[in-house]
Short mmCIF file of C-alpha atoms in Angstrom, two decimals:
data_model
loop_
_atom_site.label_atom_id
_atom_site.label_comp_id
_atom_site.label_asym_id
_atom_site.label_seq_id
_atom_site.Cartn_x
_atom_site.Cartn_y
_atom_site.Cartn_z
CA MET A 1 0.00 0.00 0.00
CA ALA A 2 1.59 3.21 -1.16
CA HIS A 3 0.22 5.51 1.49
CA THR A 4 1.38 3.14 4.23
CA GLU A 5 4.98 3.40 3.13
CA GLN A 6 4.57 7.11 2.77
CA ALA A 7 3.26 7.27 6.33
CA GLN A 8 6.17 5.14 7.57
CA HIS A 9 8.44 8.16 7.59
CA GLN A 10 6.03 10.37 9.45
CA GLY A 11 4.93 10.29 13.04
CA GLY A 12 1.41 9.74 14.29
CA GLY A 13 0.73 13.46 14.68
CA MET A 14 -1.40 15.89 12.71
CA LYS A 15 1.16 16.13 9.89
CA ASN A 16 0.52 12.51 8.91
CA PRO A 17 -1.93 12.56 5.93
CA VAL A 18 -3.65 9.35 7.08
CA VAL A 19 -4.35 10.80 10.53
CA LYS A 20 -5.54 14.06 8.95
CA ARG A 21 -8.01 12.17 6.77
CA LEU A 22 -9.30 10.23 9.79
CA ILE A 23 -9.92 13.41 11.75
CA THR A 24 -11.85 14.86 8.80
CA VAL A 25 -14.00 11.71 8.66
CA THR A 26 -14.61 11.91 12.43
CA ILE A 27 -15.81 15.49 12.03
CA TYR A 28 -18.15 14.43 9.18
CA LEU A 29 -19.61 11.63 11.32
CA SER A 30 -20.17 13.99 14.26
CA LEU A 31 -21.82 16.59 12.03
CA LEU A 32 -24.13 14.01 10.46
CA THR A 33 -25.15 12.79 13.94
CA ALA A 34 -25.74 16.37 15.07
CA LEU A 35 -27.89 16.95 11.98
CA GLU A 36 -29.95 13.86 12.89
CA PHE A 37 -30.62 15.38 16.30
CA VAL A 38 -31.71 18.68 14.80
CA ILE A 39 -34.13 16.87 12.48
CA ALA A 40 -35.41 14.68 15.34
CA PHE A 41 -36.50 17.73 17.33
CA LEU A 42 -37.50 20.27 14.71
CA GLN A 43 -39.30 18.35 11.98
CA PRO A 44 -42.84 16.96 12.39
CA PRO A 45 -43.05 13.17 11.96
CA GLY A 46 -43.80 11.80 8.53
CA LEU A 47 -42.45 9.85 5.58
CA LEU A 48 -40.05 12.66 4.60
CA LYS A 49 -38.48 12.71 8.05
CA ASN A 50 -37.91 8.94 8.04
CA LEU A 51 -36.46 9.21 4.54
CA GLU A 52 -33.99 11.89 5.73
CA PHE A 53 -32.91 9.68 8.63
CA GLY A 54 -32.43 6.81 6.20
CA ILE A 55 -30.25 8.86 3.87
CA LEU A 56 -28.12 10.30 6.72
CA THR A 57 -27.63 6.78 8.13
CA ILE A 58 -26.46 5.49 4.73
CA PHE A 59 -23.97 8.39 4.55
CA LYS A 60 -22.61 7.51 8.01
CA ALA A 61 -22.36 3.84 7.03
CA PHE A 62 -20.49 4.87 3.86
CA TYR A 63 -17.86 6.76 5.88
CA ILE A 64 -17.45 3.99 8.47
CA VAL A 65 -17.15 1.16 5.94
CA GLY A 66 -15.23 3.16 3.34
CA GLU A 67 -12.70 4.96 5.52
CA PHE A 68 -12.54 3.27 8.94
CA MET A 69 -12.84 -0.26 7.55
CA HIS A 70 -10.73 0.86 4.60
CA LEU A 71 -12.99 -0.81 2.02
CA LYS A 72 -12.84 2.21 -0.30
CA HIS A 73 -9.10 1.68 -0.72
CA GLU A 74 -9.21 -2.09 -1.31
CA VAL A 75 -9.10 -3.68 -4.77
CA LYS A 76 -12.28 -3.64 -6.86
CA SER A 77 -12.98 -7.38 -6.60
CA LEU A 78 -13.00 -7.19 -2.77
CA ILE A 79 -15.28 -4.14 -2.77
CA TRP A 80 -17.79 -5.88 -5.06
CA SER A 81 -17.58 -9.17 -3.12
CA ILE A 82 -18.88 -7.30 -0.11
CA MET A 83 -21.27 -4.89 -1.81
CA ILE A 84 -23.11 -7.22 -4.22
CA PRO A 85 -24.49 -9.54 -1.47
CA MET A 86 -25.91 -6.38 0.16
CA ALA A 87 -28.53 -6.50 -2.62
CA PHE A 88 -30.12 -9.36 -0.66
CA ILE A 89 -30.73 -6.99 2.23
CA VAL A 90 -32.44 -4.49 -0.08
CA TRP A 91 -34.59 -7.32 -1.43
CA PHE A 92 -35.31 -8.42 2.15
CA ILE A 93 -36.49 -4.93 3.15
CA VAL A 94 -38.67 -4.49 0.06
CA ALA A 95 -40.16 -8.00 0.38
CA LEU A 96 -41.02 -7.73 4.07
CA LEU A 97 -42.35 -4.19 3.88
CA ALA A 98 -44.54 -5.14 0.91
CA GLU A 99 -45.72 -8.21 2.82
CA GLY A 100 -46.35 -6.19 5.98
CA GLY A 101 -48.21 -3.47 4.06
CA SER A 102 -50.67 -5.91 2.48
CA HIS A 103 -52.58 -6.47 5.74
CA MET B 1 14.77 -31.98 -2.09
CA ALA B 2 12.03 -31.47 -4.61
CA THR B 3 11.25 -27.92 -5.43
CA ILE B 4 7.73 -26.87 -6.11
CA THR B 5 7.49 -24.40 -8.91
CA VAL B 6 4.53 -22.12 -8.82
CA ASN B 7 3.47 -20.44 -12.01
CA LYS B 8 3.14 -16.83 -10.91
CA ASP B 9 1.52 -15.82 -14.20
CA SER B 10 -1.92 -17.08 -13.26
CA VAL B 11 -3.88 -16.15 -10.13
CA TRP B 12 -5.45 -19.62 -10.18
CA ASN B 13 -2.25 -21.46 -9.28
CA GLY B 14 -2.19 -20.43 -5.65
CA GLY B 15 0.40 -18.58 -3.63
CA GLN B 16 -1.11 -15.22 -4.50
CA GLU B 17 -3.61 -12.84 -2.99
CA PRO B 18 -5.83 -11.73 -5.89
CA MET B 19 -7.77 -9.42 -3.57
CA LYS B 20 -4.58 -8.01 -2.03
CA ALA B 21 -5.86 -9.08 1.39
CA SER B 22 -4.77 -12.03 3.49
CA TYR B 23 -6.94 -15.08 4.12
CA GLY B 24 -7.71 -14.00 7.69
CA LYS B 25 -8.77 -10.53 6.65
CA LEU B 26 -11.02 -11.83 3.88
CA MET B 27 -12.66 -14.29 6.24
CA MET B 28 -13.28 -11.48 8.72
CA TRP B 29 -14.99 -9.53 5.92
CA PHE B 30 -17.24 -12.46 5.00
CA PHE B 31 -18.06 -13.16 8.63
CA LEU B 32 -19.07 -9.51 9.04
CA LEU B 33 -21.17 -9.77 5.88
CA SER B 34 -23.09 -12.68 7.42
CA ASP B 35 -23.43 -10.78 10.68
CA ALA B 36 -24.81 -7.83 8.70
CA PHE B 37 -27.55 -10.16 7.42
CA THR B 38 -28.41 -11.18 10.99
CA PHE B 39 -28.69 -7.59 12.17
CA SER B 40 -30.66 -6.58 9.07
CA ALA B 41 -33.14 -9.36 9.80
CA LEU B 42 -33.54 -8.13 13.37
CA LEU B 43 -33.96 -4.48 12.38
CA ILE B 44 -36.41 -5.30 9.60
CA THR B 45 -38.37 -7.33 12.16
CA TYR B 46 -38.41 -4.24 14.35
CA GLY B 47 -39.67 -2.15 11.44
CA THR B 48 -42.47 -4.51 10.43
CA ILE B 49 -43.69 -5.09 14.01
CA ARG B 50 -43.55 -1.39 14.70
CA PHE B 51 -45.69 -0.52 11.68
CA MET B 52 -48.10 -3.37 12.44
CA ASN B 53 -48.93 -1.62 15.73
CA PRO B 54 -50.97 1.58 15.82
CA ALA B 55 -48.95 4.80 16.03
CA TYR B 56 -49.68 7.71 18.40
CA THR B 57 -51.61 10.32 16.45
CA GLY B 58 -52.29 13.12 18.95
CA PRO B 59 -50.14 16.23 19.54
CA ARG B 60 -46.60 15.55 20.75
CA GLU B 61 -46.91 17.68 23.93
CA GLU B 62 -49.86 15.65 25.23
CA PHE B 63 -48.19 12.29 24.67
CA THR B 64 -48.64 9.72 27.45
CA PHE B 65 -47.49 6.10 27.53
CA SER B 66 -50.12 3.50 26.71
CA PRO B 67 -50.03 -0.23 25.86
CA ASN B 68 -52.37 0.55 22.96
CA TYR B 69 -49.96 2.37 20.63
CA TRP B 70 -46.25 2.50 19.81
CA PRO B 71 -44.46 5.22 21.87
CA ILE B 72 -42.56 8.24 20.52
CA PRO B 73 -38.89 7.27 21.10
CA GLU B 74 -37.73 10.61 22.51
CA LYS B 75 -40.39 10.32 25.25
CA VAL B 76 -39.04 6.91 26.28
CA TYR B 77 -35.32 7.66 26.22
CA GLU B 78 -35.12 10.97 28.01
CA ALA B 79 -33.36 10.18 31.30
CA ILE B 80 -29.71 10.84 32.14
CA PRO B 81 -27.68 9.56 35.12
CA PHE B 82 -27.44 11.74 38.28
CA PHE B 83 -30.29 14.01 37.16
CA HIS B 84 -33.37 12.23 38.40
CA GLY B 85 -36.61 13.51 36.90
CA VAL B 86 -34.89 15.87 34.47
CA SER B 87 -36.17 15.47 30.92
CA ALA B 88 -33.25 15.34 28.48
CA PRO B 89 -34.58 13.53 25.42
CA LEU B 90 -32.00 11.48 23.48
CA VAL B 91 -29.05 13.19 25.24
CA PHE B 92 -27.79 9.98 26.81
CA VAL B 93 -27.96 7.90 23.62
CA GLY B 94 -26.24 10.80 21.86
CA ILE B 95 -23.37 10.47 24.33
CA MET B 96 -23.29 6.69 23.77
CA THR B 97 -23.14 7.20 20.00
CA PHE B 98 -20.28 9.64 20.38
CA ILE B 99 -18.35 7.26 22.68
CA LEU B 100 -18.63 4.46 20.11
CA ILE B 101 -17.59 6.69 17.19
CA LEU B 102 -14.58 7.94 19.16
CA SER B 103 -13.52 4.42 20.10
CA SER B 104 -13.72 3.55 16.39
CA VAL B 105 -11.39 6.47 15.69
CA THR B 106 -8.86 5.35 18.31
CA MET B 107 -9.02 1.84 16.80
CA VAL B 108 -8.23 3.14 13.34
CA LEU B 109 -5.33 5.16 14.82
CA ALA B 110 -4.03 1.90 16.37
CA VAL B 111 -4.15 0.28 12.91
CA GLU B 112 -2.32 3.27 11.43
CA ALA B 113 0.36 3.08 14.14
CA GLY B 114 0.66 -0.65 13.38
CA HIS B 115 1.52 0.15 9.76
CA ARG B 116 4.42 2.22 11.07
CA MET B 117 5.45 -0.64 13.43
CA SER B 118 5.20 1.73 16.38
CA GLN B 119 4.50 -0.64 19.28
CA LYS B 120 4.10 2.09 21.91
CA GLU B 121 1.48 3.96 19.86
CA VAL B 122 -0.48 0.78 19.07
CA GLU B 123 -0.55 0.06 22.81
CA LYS B 124 -1.79 3.57 23.59
CA TRP B 125 -4.60 3.58 21.01
CA MET B 126 -5.69 0.00 21.72
CA LEU B 127 -5.98 0.91 25.40
CA TRP B 128 -8.16 3.93 24.59
CA THR B 129 -10.34 1.72 22.38
CA ILE B 130 -10.83 -0.72 25.27
CA VAL B 131 -11.68 2.16 27.62
CA GLY B 132 -14.24 3.41 25.07
CA GLY B 133 -15.75 -0.07 24.82
CA PHE B 134 -16.16 -0.35 28.58
CA ALA B 135 -17.61 3.17 28.76
CA PHE B 136 -20.21 2.22 26.15
CA LEU B 137 -21.09 -1.00 27.99
CA ALA B 138 -21.45 0.92 31.26
CA CYS B 139 -23.80 3.40 29.56
CA GLN B 140 -25.85 0.57 28.13
CA ALA B 141 -26.08 -1.11 31.55
CA TRP B 142 -27.46 2.13 32.98
CA GLU B 143 -29.84 2.53 30.04
CA TRP B 144 -31.20 -1.00 30.51
CA SER B 145 -31.51 -0.55 34.26
CA HIS B 146 -33.52 2.63 33.77
CA PHE B 147 -35.67 1.00 31.11
CA ILE B 148 -36.42 -1.98 33.39
CA HIS B 149 -37.22 0.09 36.47
CA GLY B 150 -39.24 2.74 34.65
CA THR B 151 -40.46 6.18 35.63
CA ASP B 152 -41.87 7.28 38.99
CA GLU B 153 -45.37 7.77 37.60
CA GLY B 154 -45.62 4.49 35.73
CA THR B 155 -48.48 3.88 33.32
CA VAL B 156 -52.09 2.85 33.91
CA MET B 157 -52.42 -0.43 32.05
CA ASN B 158 -55.57 -1.69 30.32
CA ASP B 159 -56.56 -3.73 33.40
CA GLY B 160 -56.51 -0.57 35.54
CA THR B 161 -53.30 -1.31 37.47
CA VAL B 162 -50.28 0.98 37.43
CA PHE B 163 -47.12 -0.62 36.00
CA HIS B 164 -43.54 0.66 36.26
CA GLY B 165 -40.75 -0.20 33.86
CA ALA B 166 -40.56 -3.18 31.56
CA ASN B 167 -40.20 -6.93 31.37
CA LEU B 168 -40.76 -9.42 28.56
CA ILE B 169 -44.50 -9.74 29.30
CA LYS B 170 -45.55 -6.16 29.82
CA ASN B 171 -44.07 -2.69 29.90
CA GLN B 172 -45.17 0.83 30.73
CA TYR B 173 -44.00 2.36 27.44
CA GLY B 174 -46.10 0.64 24.80
CA PRO B 175 -47.20 -2.71 23.35
CA PRO B 176 -45.24 -5.75 24.74
CA PRO B 177 -43.17 -6.25 21.52
CA PHE B 178 -41.70 -2.76 22.03
CA ALA B 179 -39.76 -3.84 25.13
CA ASN B 180 -39.04 -7.32 23.73
CA LEU B 181 -37.42 -5.89 20.60
CA PHE B 182 -35.51 -3.33 22.67
CA PHE B 183 -34.08 -6.06 24.91
CA PHE B 184 -33.29 -8.44 22.08
CA ILE B 185 -31.74 -6.07 19.56
CA THR B 186 -29.79 -3.74 21.87
CA GLY B 187 -28.84 -6.84 23.88
CA PHE B 188 -27.54 -8.62 20.79
CA HIS B 189 -25.58 -5.52 19.83
CA GLY B 190 -24.28 -5.18 23.41
CA THR B 191 -23.08 -8.80 23.27
CA HIS B 192 -21.17 -7.91 20.12
CA VAL B 193 -19.60 -4.92 21.86
CA PHE B 194 -18.69 -7.11 24.81
CA SER B 195 -17.01 -9.77 22.66
CA GLY B 196 -15.28 -6.95 20.76
CA VAL B 197 -13.84 -5.63 24.02
CA ILE B 198 -12.64 -9.16 24.94
CA LEU B 199 -10.97 -9.53 21.51
CA ASN B 200 -9.39 -6.08 21.88
CA ILE B 201 -8.00 -7.03 25.30
CA ILE B 202 -6.46 -10.25 23.90
CA ILE B 203 -4.85 -8.34 21.02
CA PHE B 204 -3.71 -5.57 23.39
CA TYR B 205 -2.02 -8.23 25.55
CA ASN B 206 -0.24 -9.63 22.48
CA VAL B 207 0.88 -6.14 21.43
CA VAL B 208 2.32 -5.48 24.89
CA MET B 209 4.08 -8.86 24.88
CA GLY B 210 5.68 -7.94 21.55
CA VAL B 211 4.09 -10.83 19.61
CA TYR B 212 3.38 -8.70 16.53
CA GLU B 213 6.69 -6.88 16.77
CA ARG B 214 8.41 -10.28 16.40
CA ARG B 215 5.97 -11.35 13.67
CA GLY B 216 6.88 -8.25 11.68
CA HIS B 217 3.36 -6.94 11.10
CA TYR B 218 0.30 -5.81 13.05
CA GLU B 219 -2.34 -7.40 10.85
CA MET B 220 -4.20 -8.89 13.82
CA VAL B 221 -4.92 -5.32 14.97
CA GLU B 222 -6.48 -4.67 11.54
CA LYS B 223 -8.69 -7.77 11.83
CA VAL B 224 -10.11 -6.96 15.26
CA GLY B 225 -10.32 -3.36 14.01
CA LEU B 226 -12.68 -4.50 11.24
CA TYR B 227 -14.88 -6.22 13.83
CA TRP B 228 -14.84 -3.19 16.09
CA HIS B 229 -15.85 -0.81 13.27
CA PHE B 230 -18.63 -3.19 12.34
CA VAL B 231 -20.01 -2.95 15.88
CA ASP B 232 -19.96 0.84 15.49
CA LEU B 233 -21.66 0.51 12.10
CA VAL B 234 -24.46 -1.62 13.56
CA TRP B 235 -24.97 0.92 16.32
CA VAL B 236 -25.51 3.64 13.68
CA PHE B 237 -28.43 1.59 12.33
CA VAL B 238 -29.76 0.57 15.76
CA PHE B 239 -29.61 4.24 16.76
CA THR B 240 -31.67 5.32 13.75
CA CYS B 241 -34.27 2.55 14.12
CA PHE B 242 -34.78 2.75 17.88
CA TYR B 243 -34.19 6.36 18.79
CA LEU B 244 -34.98 8.43 15.72
CA LEU B 245 -37.72 6.79 13.65
#
């Protein structure tokens, strides 16, 4: 991994590009969570509100899996091996919600 | 001695890592994928059971607990330790979320220090991750305890008696499945956090003993790191489903 060797010569402090990136991601995650709180208290309940929570959660998941778990920087075949089976979860949600809504 | 010649031209002849990740790391990824299915099933169950039950329709200010409709989450989770009777909706779970995100950050810093073969820094960040894990578990223990014991007022149940707190048969907050799902899903996640802390402690011990220094790489830290981030990831979804929706 190129950036690992690059980081080898630097310390663990703020000058290290990897650490810098991680701090940026942490700030993003905190801001997204804060935004969720604002929405929770200010917006009246409804489909739109739930949709916003859903989107914000997906964004948080993207940062955690992509940056913290490093998946974004893995080879393509590994990324797809993990992401394609996720389609089953989407199918699962659609199937059960459709089933639940028919009563 | 016979020499085995491996044809390095083809990825199908073995001895290579086509995904540029070791066997152990790949297996951790696929285990986490299967665990993601388990948690999805649980959260989808929560969603369907929740929308099968009637929702509260009146104005938010006049909300009271009743076994007849699903409660508004911020009315259930509004207590904080040391401030008895003070209404602070979602503040405590917000703190828990922040603790888990921060412990994920310290974990990723441990992995980064491992890439630089800096034993002392890996030790430091692993220790902070373990502290974060215990802090989260302590918060969850308090949260559960409060949930089980309930509020001072309790709720008048359909049979006319006043009930405080929650168990698996009835609870003061809403229909019985509300408490059951809370116990099962946050409990299952808490068990994951607990096993994550145990794994972190084992790896921390190995780091301190210099096992990975002798081995020449800190990949084991990366593997438990993946598990630890996954626990954080699940919490993000549990948080949305239980406390926001």
